[in-house]
Amino acid sequence: MRADKLLIRNASQVVTCSGFAAKKGKAMSDIGIINDGAVATLNGLITHVGTTKDVLSCINEEEYTVIDATGKALLPGFVDSHTHFVFGGYREEEFSWRLRGDSYMSIMERGGGIVNTMKATRESSYDDLWERGYGHLVKMMEMGVTTVEGKSGYGLDLETELMQLRVMKDIDEKHPVDIVSTFLGAHAIPPEYKGRADEYINYVIETVLPAVAKEKLAGFCDVFCEKDVFSVKQSERLLRVAQELGMKLKLHADEIVTFGGAELAVELNAISADHLLQVSDEGIRQLADSNTVATLLPLTAFSLRESYARGRKMIDAGCAVALATDLNPGSCFSCSIPLLIALACIYMELTPEEAVTALTINGAAAVGRTDTIGSIDVGKKADMILLRYPSYKFLPYHIGMNIVEATIKNGKTYHS
Ligand code: NIG
Ligand code: FE
């Protein structure tokens, strides 16, 4: 028996989600089920996938640490491709104002919202941000997440944006979950630039972005492209510079009003357009014709009491849809994968198969990593989850309950 050799055998289902690219439209239903399946791993990578009988005929079981998965389903680890998990302070007061009827944008106009968290983040120490960020990852991993995207955007100045990104880099080195970092310097206009959005964008382009690129702190650049935040033109200006610096692009698009964010994401060949609650029919058509993943965040719509993004329509139109939590202290203080799946299936009308694809291979596509994660394929990282139940169909059915018994990260098992 060797610690670096793991065999999971007799799984009632191995759901492979096999593939090396985003799945679009109908293809999102192909999740590749192997009944009575097994997976073998070596040094953190998948070496064999098949029926238990077939895998056992290829290996010497005695060399492996063995997990008997009778009555349990095995899936790829979840990829949470949109979060803001490093931040200072909380905004519980704002949440109770929203329950009373105040809108997210009206709170933002009064100086609350993102700028509120910016103040708390600027006042936080590196160690505070680190400890709280690490704590979120621990919870996420218990719910089966093996890769997380995390954004800056609560510093809105050089020093604090860099601090947020350095914290993520450091946590990535210490916690088993992989972190993909995104620079979101254009998340809001900080008070010192109030009414001067263009000048703030200049500052980000000239001062912050080059420092982020120089230290190689983020592979992605994102903008909150929204009415009364950053216009399509301002977003485009910043994103094109980021692209020239070798960064891949993401966009907070069409969240509060129909704004042309999806169309901009497609034009710039962004890797994903996110939120999309108010995307136009034309925006959906363009997304379907593009390589841009439509990342939907139903926990945010739920928390803001907004109508859900039109997930069913997007998949029927041929889009590649991913699902993510959007964990942040304002619009969505939750990283609950179980609730996310339930909302996606019940209110956005995704099938259980589509929800699984959206959280695995399509999540991997939304962070540009389909070559190494997102499916149970030979050669990929051994990032998997074992459910307490025999079928992936229990994920939406057992509403809001964490049914992940163990998360396997790089071939190592962590029990929930
Ligand atoms: O994705 N909409 C913009 N950004 C975040 C919310 C950030 C916050 O409220 O702190 C989002 O919902
Ligand atoms: Fe977000």
GROMACS .gro file of C-alpha atoms and ligand atoms in nm:
model
  429
    1MET     CA    1   0.000   0.000   0.000
    2ARG     CA    2   0.142   0.337  -0.098
    3ALA     CA    3   0.011   0.674   0.018
    4ASP     CA    4   0.050   0.824  -0.328
    5LYS     CA    5  -0.159   0.549  -0.493
    6LEU     CA    6  -0.532   0.572  -0.435
    7LEU     CA    7  -0.802   0.339  -0.565
    8ILE     CA    8  -1.170   0.417  -0.532
    9ARG     CA    9  -1.366   0.110  -0.629
   10ASN     CA   10  -1.726  -0.012  -0.659
   11ALA     CA   11  -1.870   0.339  -0.679
   12SER     CA   12  -2.238   0.306  -0.768
   13GLN     CA   13  -2.164   0.576  -1.027
   14VAL     CA   14  -1.848   0.740  -1.151
   15VAL     CA   15  -1.969   1.061  -1.315
   16THR     CA   16  -1.674   1.153  -1.537
   17CYS     CA   17  -1.795   1.474  -1.708
   18SER     CA   18  -1.521   1.369  -1.951
   19GLY     CA   19  -1.386   1.638  -2.180
   20PHE     CA   20  -1.117   1.900  -2.233
   21ALA     CA   21  -1.329   2.200  -2.331
   22ALA     CA   22  -1.646   2.378  -2.219
   23LYS     CA   23  -1.969   2.195  -2.304
   24LYS     CA   24  -2.228   2.402  -2.486
   25GLY     CA   25  -2.604   2.362  -2.506
   26LYS     CA   26  -2.722   2.003  -2.539
   27ALA     CA   27  -2.371   1.868  -2.472
   28MET     CA   28  -2.413   1.987  -2.112
   29SER     CA   29  -2.633   1.680  -2.058
   30ASP     CA   30  -2.349   1.436  -2.139
   31ILE     CA   31  -2.198   1.363  -1.801
   32GLY     CA   32  -2.051   1.019  -1.874
   33ILE     CA   33  -2.183   0.780  -1.613
   34ILE     CA   34  -2.000   0.456  -1.537
   35ASN     CA   35  -2.198   0.217  -1.316
   36ASP     CA   36  -1.996   0.016  -1.061
   37GLY     CA   37  -1.700   0.235  -1.147
   38ALA     CA   38  -1.346   0.278  -1.023
   39VAL     CA   39  -1.070   0.536  -1.045
   40ALA     CA   40  -0.701   0.484  -0.973
   41THR     CA   41  -0.454   0.765  -0.909
   42LEU     CA   42  -0.078   0.803  -0.880
   43ASN     CA   43   0.108   1.104  -0.741
   44GLY     CA   44  -0.207   1.316  -0.745
   45LEU     CA   45  -0.305   1.239  -1.104
   46ILE     CA   46  -0.574   1.010  -1.247
   47THR     CA   47  -0.427   0.701  -1.413
   48HIS     CA   48  -0.728   0.471  -1.467
   49VAL     CA   49  -1.103   0.525  -1.505
   50GLY     CA   50  -1.356   0.255  -1.588
   51THR     CA   51  -1.575  -0.017  -1.445
   52THR     CA   52  -1.435  -0.168  -1.128
   53LYS     CA   53  -1.373  -0.491  -1.317
   54ASP     CA   54  -1.178  -0.318  -1.594
   55VAL     CA   55  -0.967  -0.103  -1.362
   56LEU     CA   56  -0.883  -0.401  -1.137
   57SER     CA   57  -0.768  -0.596  -1.440
   58CYS     CA   58  -0.508  -0.325  -1.513
   59ILE     CA   59  -0.358  -0.265  -1.169
   60ASN     CA   60  -0.227  -0.447  -0.863
   61GLU     CA   61  -0.479  -0.349  -0.594
   62GLU     CA   62  -0.238  -0.435  -0.312
   63GLU     CA   63  -0.021  -0.136  -0.399
   64TYR     CA   64  -0.309   0.106  -0.336
   65THR     CA   65  -0.484   0.279  -0.052
   66VAL     CA   66  -0.839   0.158  -0.121
   67ILE     CA   67  -1.172   0.334  -0.069
   68ASP     CA   68  -1.477   0.110  -0.102
   69ALA     CA   69  -1.739   0.339  -0.255
   70THR     CA   70  -2.031   0.095  -0.255
   71GLY     CA   71  -2.357   0.289  -0.256
   72LYS     CA   72  -2.179   0.619  -0.329
   73ALA     CA   73  -2.132   0.835  -0.636
   74LEU     CA   74  -1.793   0.977  -0.738
   75LEU     CA   75  -1.776   1.306  -0.931
   76PRO     CA   76  -1.509   1.557  -1.037
   77GLY     CA   77  -1.433   1.820  -0.772
   78PHE     CA   78  -1.640   2.136  -0.804
   79VAL     CA   79  -1.486   2.451  -0.952
   80ASP     CA   80  -1.625   2.769  -0.795
   81SER     CA   81  -1.531   3.008  -1.075
   82HIS     CA   82  -1.655   3.339  -0.930
   83THR     CA   83  -1.595   3.450  -0.570
   84HIS     CA   84  -1.473   3.747  -0.370
   85PHE     CA   85  -1.358   3.541  -0.071
   86VAL     CA   86  -1.088   3.775   0.068
   87PHE     CA   87  -1.237   4.085   0.234
   88GLY     CA   88  -1.243   4.282   0.558
   89GLY     CA   89  -1.551   4.354   0.772
   90TYR     CA   90  -1.910   4.242   0.714
   91ARG     CA   91  -2.229   4.414   0.595
   92GLU     CA   92  -2.504   4.258   0.808
   93GLU     CA   93  -2.669   4.599   0.856
   94GLU     CA   94  -2.706   4.644   0.482
   95PHE     CA   95  -2.862   4.301   0.456
   96SER     CA   96  -3.132   4.398   0.705
   97TRP     CA   97  -3.190   4.724   0.512
   98ARG     CA   98  -3.243   4.516   0.199
   99LEU     CA   99  -3.492   4.295   0.382
  100ARG     CA  100  -3.676   4.619   0.460
  101GLY     CA  101  -3.689   4.702   0.089
  102ASP     CA  102  -3.380   4.913   0.012
  103SER     CA  103  -3.214   4.818  -0.316
  104TYR     CA  104  -2.852   4.710  -0.357
  105MET     CA  105  -2.779   5.012  -0.577
  106SER     CA  106  -2.948   5.263  -0.344
  107ILE     CA  107  -2.728   5.140  -0.059
  108MET     CA  108  -2.427   5.178  -0.287
  109GLU     CA  109  -2.531   5.536  -0.374
  110ARG     CA  110  -2.541   5.620  -0.002
  111GLY     CA  111  -2.175   5.519   0.032
  112GLY     CA  112  -2.245   5.166   0.150
  113GLY     CA  113  -2.191   4.858  -0.059
  114ILE     CA  114  -1.852   4.780  -0.205
  115VAL     CA  115  -1.698   5.103  -0.069
  116ASN     CA  116  -1.805   5.001   0.282
  117THR     CA  117  -1.607   4.677   0.243
  118MET     CA  118  -1.321   4.872   0.083
  119LYS     CA  119  -1.285   5.077   0.403
  120ALA     CA  120  -1.284   4.767   0.623
  121THR     CA  121  -1.037   4.593   0.391
  122ARG     CA  122  -0.799   4.890   0.389
  123GLU     CA  123  -0.809   4.883   0.769
  124SER     CA  124  -0.745   4.508   0.789
  125SER     CA  125  -0.406   4.356   0.845
  126TYR     CA  126  -0.259   4.103   0.606
  127ASP     CA  127  -0.296   3.836   0.873
  128ASP     CA  128  -0.665   3.912   0.931
  129LEU     CA  129  -0.744   3.884   0.562
  130TRP     CA  130  -0.538   3.568   0.541
  131GLU     CA  131  -0.708   3.394   0.829
  132ARG     CA  132  -1.060   3.478   0.719
  133GLY     CA  133  -0.989   3.387   0.356
  134TYR     CA  134  -0.839   3.056   0.467
  135GLY     CA  135  -1.148   2.989   0.679
  136HIS     CA  136  -1.375   3.030   0.376
  137LEU     CA  137  -1.168   2.781   0.179
  138VAL     CA  138  -1.199   2.523   0.454
  139LYS     CA  139  -1.580   2.546   0.435
  140MET     CA  140  -1.580   2.538   0.056
  141MET     CA  141  -1.368   2.226   0.045
  142GLU     CA  142  -1.611   2.048   0.278
  143MET     CA  143  -1.878   2.112   0.015
  144GLY     CA  144  -1.664   1.955  -0.257
  145VAL     CA  145  -1.486   2.256  -0.406
  146THR     CA  146  -1.133   2.179  -0.524
  147THR     CA  147  -1.060   2.498  -0.725
  148VAL     CA  148  -1.174   2.851  -0.640
  149GLU     CA  149  -1.147   3.173  -0.833
  150GLY     CA  150  -1.097   3.476  -0.608
  151LYS     CA  151  -1.105   3.844  -0.693
  152SER     CA  152  -0.941   4.156  -0.556
  153GLY     CA  153  -1.155   4.470  -0.573
  154TYR     CA  154  -1.193   4.568  -0.209
  155GLY     CA  155  -0.874   4.774  -0.197
  156LEU     CA  156  -0.932   5.011  -0.488
  157ASP     CA  157  -0.582   5.148  -0.430
  158LEU     CA  158  -0.240   5.011  -0.517
  159GLU     CA  159  -0.138   4.892  -0.175
  160THR     CA  160  -0.459   4.715  -0.074
  161GLU     CA  161  -0.530   4.558  -0.414
  162LEU     CA  162  -0.179   4.409  -0.403
  163MET     CA  163  -0.235   4.294  -0.045
  164GLN     CA  164  -0.556   4.109  -0.135
  165LEU     CA  165  -0.384   3.935  -0.426
  166ARG     CA  166  -0.076   3.847  -0.219
  167VAL     CA  167  -0.301   3.699   0.047
  168MET     CA  168  -0.465   3.476  -0.215
  169LYS     CA  169  -0.127   3.372  -0.354
  170ASP     CA  170  -0.007   3.278  -0.008
  171ILE     CA  171  -0.325   3.087   0.082
  172ASP     CA  172  -0.294   2.902  -0.249
  173GLU     CA  173   0.046   2.777  -0.137
  174LYS     CA  174  -0.078   2.665   0.207
  175HIS     CA  175  -0.429   2.525   0.149
  176PRO     CA  176  -0.495   2.221  -0.072
  177VAL     CA  177  -0.770   2.396  -0.274
  178ASP     CA  178  -0.626   2.567  -0.584
  179ILE     CA  179  -0.686   2.940  -0.618
  180VAL     CA  180  -0.718   3.126  -0.947
  181SER     CA  181  -0.667   3.499  -0.889
  182THR     CA  182  -0.849   3.778  -1.070
  183PHE     CA  183  -0.765   4.148  -1.055
  184LEU     CA  184  -1.088   4.347  -1.008
  185GLY     CA  185  -0.942   4.693  -0.944
  186ALA     CA  186  -1.242   4.840  -1.130
  187HIS     CA  187  -1.502   4.706  -0.887
  188ALA     CA  188  -1.626   5.045  -0.767
  189ILE     CA  189  -1.515   5.406  -0.774
  190PRO     CA  190  -1.329   5.478  -0.448
  191PRO     CA  191  -1.429   5.794  -0.252
  192GLU     CA  192  -1.110   5.978  -0.353
  193TYR     CA  193  -1.219   5.952  -0.720
  194LYS     CA  194  -1.591   6.018  -0.662
  195GLY     CA  195  -1.752   6.146  -0.984
  196ARG     CA  196  -1.425   6.086  -1.173
  197ALA     CA  197  -1.460   5.732  -1.305
  198ASP     CA  198  -1.244   5.797  -1.611
  199GLU     CA  199  -0.960   5.927  -1.397
  200TYR     CA  200  -0.989   5.625  -1.171
  201ILE     CA  201  -0.966   5.396  -1.474
  202ASN     CA  202  -0.653   5.589  -1.580
  203TYR     CA  203  -0.504   5.532  -1.235
  204VAL     CA  204  -0.582   5.161  -1.252
  205ILE     CA  205  -0.431   5.134  -1.601
  206GLU     CA  206  -0.120   5.337  -1.526
  207THR     CA  207  -0.042   5.239  -1.169
  208VAL     CA  208  -0.219   4.932  -1.034
  209LEU     CA  209  -0.249   4.697  -1.332
  210PRO     CA  210   0.124   4.714  -1.423
  211ALA     CA  211   0.220   4.635  -1.062
  212VAL     CA  212  -0.017   4.336  -1.056
  213ALA     CA  213   0.122   4.212  -1.387
  214LYS     CA  214   0.484   4.265  -1.279
  215GLU     CA  215   0.437   4.055  -0.966
  216LYS     CA  216   0.233   3.799  -1.165
  217LEU     CA  217  -0.044   3.819  -0.904
  218ALA     CA  218  -0.344   3.760  -1.131
  219GLY     CA  219  -0.406   3.563  -1.448
  220PHE     CA  220  -0.743   3.734  -1.504
  221CYS     CA  221  -0.882   4.086  -1.511
  222ASP     CA  222  -1.248   4.164  -1.438
  223VAL     CA  223  -1.458   4.484  -1.428
  224PHE     CA  224  -1.796   4.567  -1.268
  225CYS     CA  225  -1.953   4.693  -1.591
  226GLU     CA  226  -2.281   4.844  -1.475
  227LYS     CA  227  -2.489   5.161  -1.492
  228ASP     CA  228  -2.350   5.414  -1.241
  229VAL     CA  229  -2.036   5.208  -1.193
  230PHE     CA  230  -1.816   5.155  -1.503
  231SER     CA  231  -1.950   5.211  -1.855
  232VAL     CA  232  -1.897   4.970  -2.143
  233LYS     CA  233  -1.638   5.214  -2.283
  234GLN     CA  234  -1.446   5.243  -1.956
  235SER     CA  235  -1.457   4.867  -1.906
  236GLU     CA  236  -1.329   4.808  -2.257
  237ARG     CA  237  -1.045   5.055  -2.214
  238LEU     CA  238  -0.914   4.878  -1.905
  239LEU     CA  239  -0.973   4.525  -2.032
  240ARG     CA  240  -0.784   4.585  -2.357
  241VAL     CA  241  -0.476   4.697  -2.163
  242ALA     CA  242  -0.505   4.390  -1.936
  243GLN     CA  243  -0.528   4.171  -2.245
  244GLU     CA  244  -0.212   4.328  -2.387
  245LEU     CA  245  -0.039   4.243  -2.059
  246GLY     CA  246  -0.131   3.877  -2.116
  247MET     CA  247  -0.426   3.855  -1.880
  248LYS     CA  248  -0.745   3.668  -1.964
  249LEU     CA  249  -1.069   3.858  -1.924
  250LYS     CA  250  -1.388   3.823  -1.720
  251LEU     CA  251  -1.674   4.065  -1.680
  252HIS     CA  252  -1.949   4.138  -1.426
  253ALA     CA  253  -2.209   4.184  -1.698
  254ASP     CA  254  -2.575   4.285  -1.714
  255GLU     CA  255  -2.635   4.223  -1.344
  256ILE     CA  256  -2.869   4.508  -1.247
  257VAL     CA  257  -2.973   4.655  -1.582
  258THR     CA  258  -2.941   4.551  -1.947
  259PHE     CA  259  -2.616   4.725  -2.036
  260GLY     CA  260  -2.437   4.545  -2.322
  261GLY     CA  261  -2.188   4.373  -2.092
  262ALA     CA  262  -2.238   4.031  -2.249
  263GLU     CA  263  -2.180   4.176  -2.595
  264LEU     CA  264  -1.859   4.343  -2.476
  265ALA     CA  265  -1.738   4.017  -2.321
  266VAL     CA  266  -1.795   3.838  -2.653
  267GLU     CA  267  -1.626   4.114  -2.852
  268LEU     CA  268  -1.317   4.093  -2.631
  269ASN     CA  269  -1.321   3.712  -2.639
  270ALA     CA  270  -1.347   3.711  -2.260
  271ILE     CA  271  -1.330   3.373  -2.094
  272SER     CA  272  -1.657   3.442  -1.910
  273ALA     CA  273  -1.943   3.689  -1.871
  274ASP     CA  274  -2.087   3.667  -1.522
  275HIS     CA  275  -2.425   3.737  -1.354
  276LEU     CA  276  -2.632   3.809  -1.670
  277LEU     CA  277  -2.962   3.853  -1.483
  278GLN     CA  278  -3.063   4.120  -1.733
  279VAL     CA  279  -2.882   4.004  -2.046
  280SER     CA  280  -3.069   4.078  -2.369
  281ASP     CA  281  -3.183   3.811  -2.616
  282GLU     CA  282  -2.916   3.942  -2.852
  283GLY     CA  283  -2.657   3.903  -2.576
  284ILE     CA  284  -2.761   3.539  -2.530
  285ARG     CA  285  -2.738   3.479  -2.904
  286GLN     CA  286  -2.389   3.625  -2.916
  287LEU     CA  287  -2.276   3.423  -2.613
  288ALA     CA  288  -2.405   3.106  -2.778
  289ASP     CA  289  -2.195   3.183  -3.087
  290SER     CA  290  -1.881   3.254  -2.887
  291ASN     CA  291  -1.620   3.087  -2.667
  292THR     CA  292  -1.728   3.296  -2.370
  293VAL     CA  293  -1.875   3.099  -2.080
  294ALA     CA  294  -2.200   3.234  -1.929
  295THR     CA  295  -2.137   3.216  -1.554
  296LEU     CA  296  -2.457   3.226  -1.350
  297LEU     CA  297  -2.475   3.308  -0.980
  298PRO     CA  298  -2.820   3.215  -0.850
  299LEU     CA  299  -2.727   3.262  -0.483
  300THR     CA  300  -2.683   3.633  -0.557
  301ALA     CA  301  -3.021   3.666  -0.728
  302PHE     CA  302  -3.174   3.482  -0.430
  303SER     CA  303  -2.999   3.706  -0.177
  304LEU     CA  304  -3.095   4.025  -0.367
  305ARG     CA  305  -3.449   3.904  -0.435
  306GLU     CA  306  -3.391   3.964  -0.808
  307SER     CA  307  -3.524   3.740  -1.081
  308TYR     CA  308  -3.289   3.461  -1.179
  309ALA     CA  309  -3.075   3.463  -1.492
  310ARG     CA  310  -3.241   3.280  -1.780
  311GLY     CA  311  -3.031   2.966  -1.753
  312ARG     CA  312  -3.274   2.738  -1.935
  313LYS     CA  313  -3.299   2.976  -2.228
  314MET     CA  314  -2.919   3.016  -2.244
  315ILE     CA  315  -2.858   2.641  -2.260
  316ASP     CA  316  -3.136   2.592  -2.515
  317ALA     CA  317  -2.975   2.867  -2.723
  318GLY     CA  318  -2.643   2.678  -2.716
  319CYS     CA  319  -2.445   2.865  -2.449
  320ALA     CA  320  -2.183   2.706  -2.222
  321VAL     CA  321  -2.319   2.777  -1.874
  322ALA     CA  322  -2.112   2.762  -1.553
  323LEU     CA  323  -2.245   2.802  -1.199
  324ALA     CA  324  -2.058   2.975  -0.917
  325THR     CA  325  -2.133   3.106  -0.569
  326ASP     CA  326  -2.016   3.473  -0.592
  327LEU     CA  327  -1.930   3.455  -0.219
  328ASN     CA  328  -1.887   3.817  -0.106
  329PRO     CA  329  -1.983   4.027   0.199
  330GLY     CA  330  -2.256   4.225   0.023
  331SER     CA  331  -2.477   4.084  -0.249
  332CYS     CA  332  -2.422   3.720  -0.149
  333PHE     CA  333  -2.268   3.617   0.181
  334SER     CA  334  -2.286   3.247   0.105
  335CYS     CA  335  -2.065   2.982  -0.049
  336SER     CA  336  -2.330   2.713  -0.017
  337ILE     CA  337  -2.286   2.479  -0.311
  338PRO     CA  338  -2.588   2.269  -0.201
  339LEU     CA  339  -2.823   2.568  -0.203
  340LEU     CA  340  -2.670   2.692  -0.529
  341ILE     CA  341  -2.748   2.361  -0.701
  342ALA     CA  342  -3.104   2.357  -0.567
  343LEU     CA  343  -3.173   2.712  -0.689
  344ALA     CA  344  -3.019   2.642  -1.029
  345CYS     CA  345  -3.239   2.337  -1.082
  346ILE     CA  346  -3.561   2.463  -0.923
  347TYR     CA  347  -3.565   2.825  -1.041
  348MET     CA  348  -3.333   2.843  -1.342
  349GLU     CA  349  -3.462   2.511  -1.467
  350LEU     CA  350  -3.130   2.339  -1.521
  351THR     CA  351  -3.143   1.961  -1.515
  352PRO     CA  352  -2.928   1.784  -1.252
  353GLU     CA  353  -2.692   1.680  -1.535
  354GLU     CA  354  -2.654   2.039  -1.658
  355ALA     CA  355  -2.592   2.162  -1.303
  356VAL     CA  356  -2.314   1.904  -1.261
  357THR     CA  357  -2.153   2.008  -1.591
  358ALA     CA  358  -2.185   2.375  -1.495
  359LEU     CA  359  -1.994   2.319  -1.170
  360THR     CA  360  -1.723   2.092  -1.311
  361ILE     CA  361  -1.595   2.105  -1.668
  362ASN     CA  362  -1.765   2.438  -1.748
  363GLY     CA  363  -1.638   2.587  -1.422
  364ALA     CA  364  -1.292   2.471  -1.527
  365ALA     CA  365  -1.346   2.641  -1.864
  366ALA     CA  366  -1.439   2.963  -1.685
  367VAL     CA  367  -1.095   2.963  -1.520
  368GLY     CA  368  -0.908   2.842  -1.830
  369ARG     CA  369  -0.808   2.505  -1.683
  370THR     CA  370  -0.995   2.235  -1.878
  371ASP     CA  371  -0.663   2.068  -1.958
  372THR     CA  372  -0.598   1.979  -1.593
  373ILE     CA  373  -0.927   1.983  -1.397
  374GLY     CA  374  -1.307   1.967  -1.432
  375SER     CA  375  -1.349   1.601  -1.524
  376ILE     CA  376  -1.240   1.250  -1.430
  377ASP     CA  377  -1.009   1.184  -1.723
  378VAL     CA  378  -0.675   1.005  -1.729
  379GLY     CA  379  -0.393   1.257  -1.686
  380LYS     CA  380  -0.599   1.518  -1.502
  381LYS     CA  381  -0.555   1.610  -1.138
  382ALA     CA  382  -0.713   1.361  -0.898
  383ASP     CA  383  -0.967   1.618  -0.773
  384MET     CA  384  -1.290   1.435  -0.693
  385ILE     CA  385  -1.579   1.416  -0.451
  386LEU     CA  386  -1.750   1.118  -0.299
  387LEU     CA  387  -2.120   1.159  -0.220
  388ARG     CA  388  -2.303   0.988   0.066
  389TYR     CA  389  -2.567   0.877  -0.185
  390PRO     CA  390  -2.563   0.651  -0.492
  391SER     CA  391  -2.647   0.914  -0.754
  392TYR     CA  392  -2.556   1.273  -0.853
  393LYS     CA  393  -2.934   1.326  -0.868
  394PHE     CA  394  -2.931   1.362  -0.488
  395LEU     CA  395  -2.740   1.691  -0.527
  396PRO     CA  396  -3.047   1.906  -0.611
  397TYR     CA  397  -3.293   1.666  -0.448
  398HIS     CA  398  -3.150   1.677  -0.094
  399ILE     CA  399  -3.214   2.050  -0.084
  400GLY     CA  400  -2.955   2.264   0.085
  401MET     CA  401  -2.781   1.967   0.248
  402ASN     CA  402  -2.413   1.895   0.212
  403ILE     CA  403  -2.397   1.535   0.087
  404VAL     CA  404  -2.023   1.538   0.017
  405GLU     CA  405  -1.867   1.269   0.235
  406ALA     CA  406  -1.511   1.324   0.120
  407THR     CA  407  -1.324   1.564  -0.103
  408ILE     CA  408  -1.024   1.415  -0.279
  409LYS     CA  409  -0.767   1.679  -0.374
  410ASN     CA  410  -0.453   1.586  -0.568
  411GLY     CA  411  -0.520   1.222  -0.477
  412LYS     CA  412  -0.544   1.292  -0.101
  413THR     CA  413  -0.868   1.230   0.088
  414TYR     CA  414  -1.025   1.488   0.320
  415HIS     CA  415  -1.342   1.388   0.502
  416SER     CA  416  -1.620   1.646   0.540
  417NIG     O1  417  -2.058   4.004  -0.789
  417NIG     N1  418  -2.168   4.317  -0.835
  417NIG     C1  419  -2.054   4.341  -0.803
  417NIG     N2  420  -1.974   4.272  -0.725
  417NIG     C2  421  -2.018   4.172  -0.634
  417NIG     C3  422  -2.076   4.228  -0.510
  417NIG     C4  423  -1.972   4.289  -0.426
  417NIG     C5  424  -2.022   4.344  -0.298
  417NIG     O2  425  -2.141   4.381  -0.284
  417NIG     O3  426  -1.937   4.354  -0.208
  417NIG     C6  427  -2.109   4.074  -0.705
  417NIG     O4  428  -2.229   4.064  -0.675
  418FE      FE  429  -1.904   3.905  -0.823
   0.00000   0.00000   0.00000
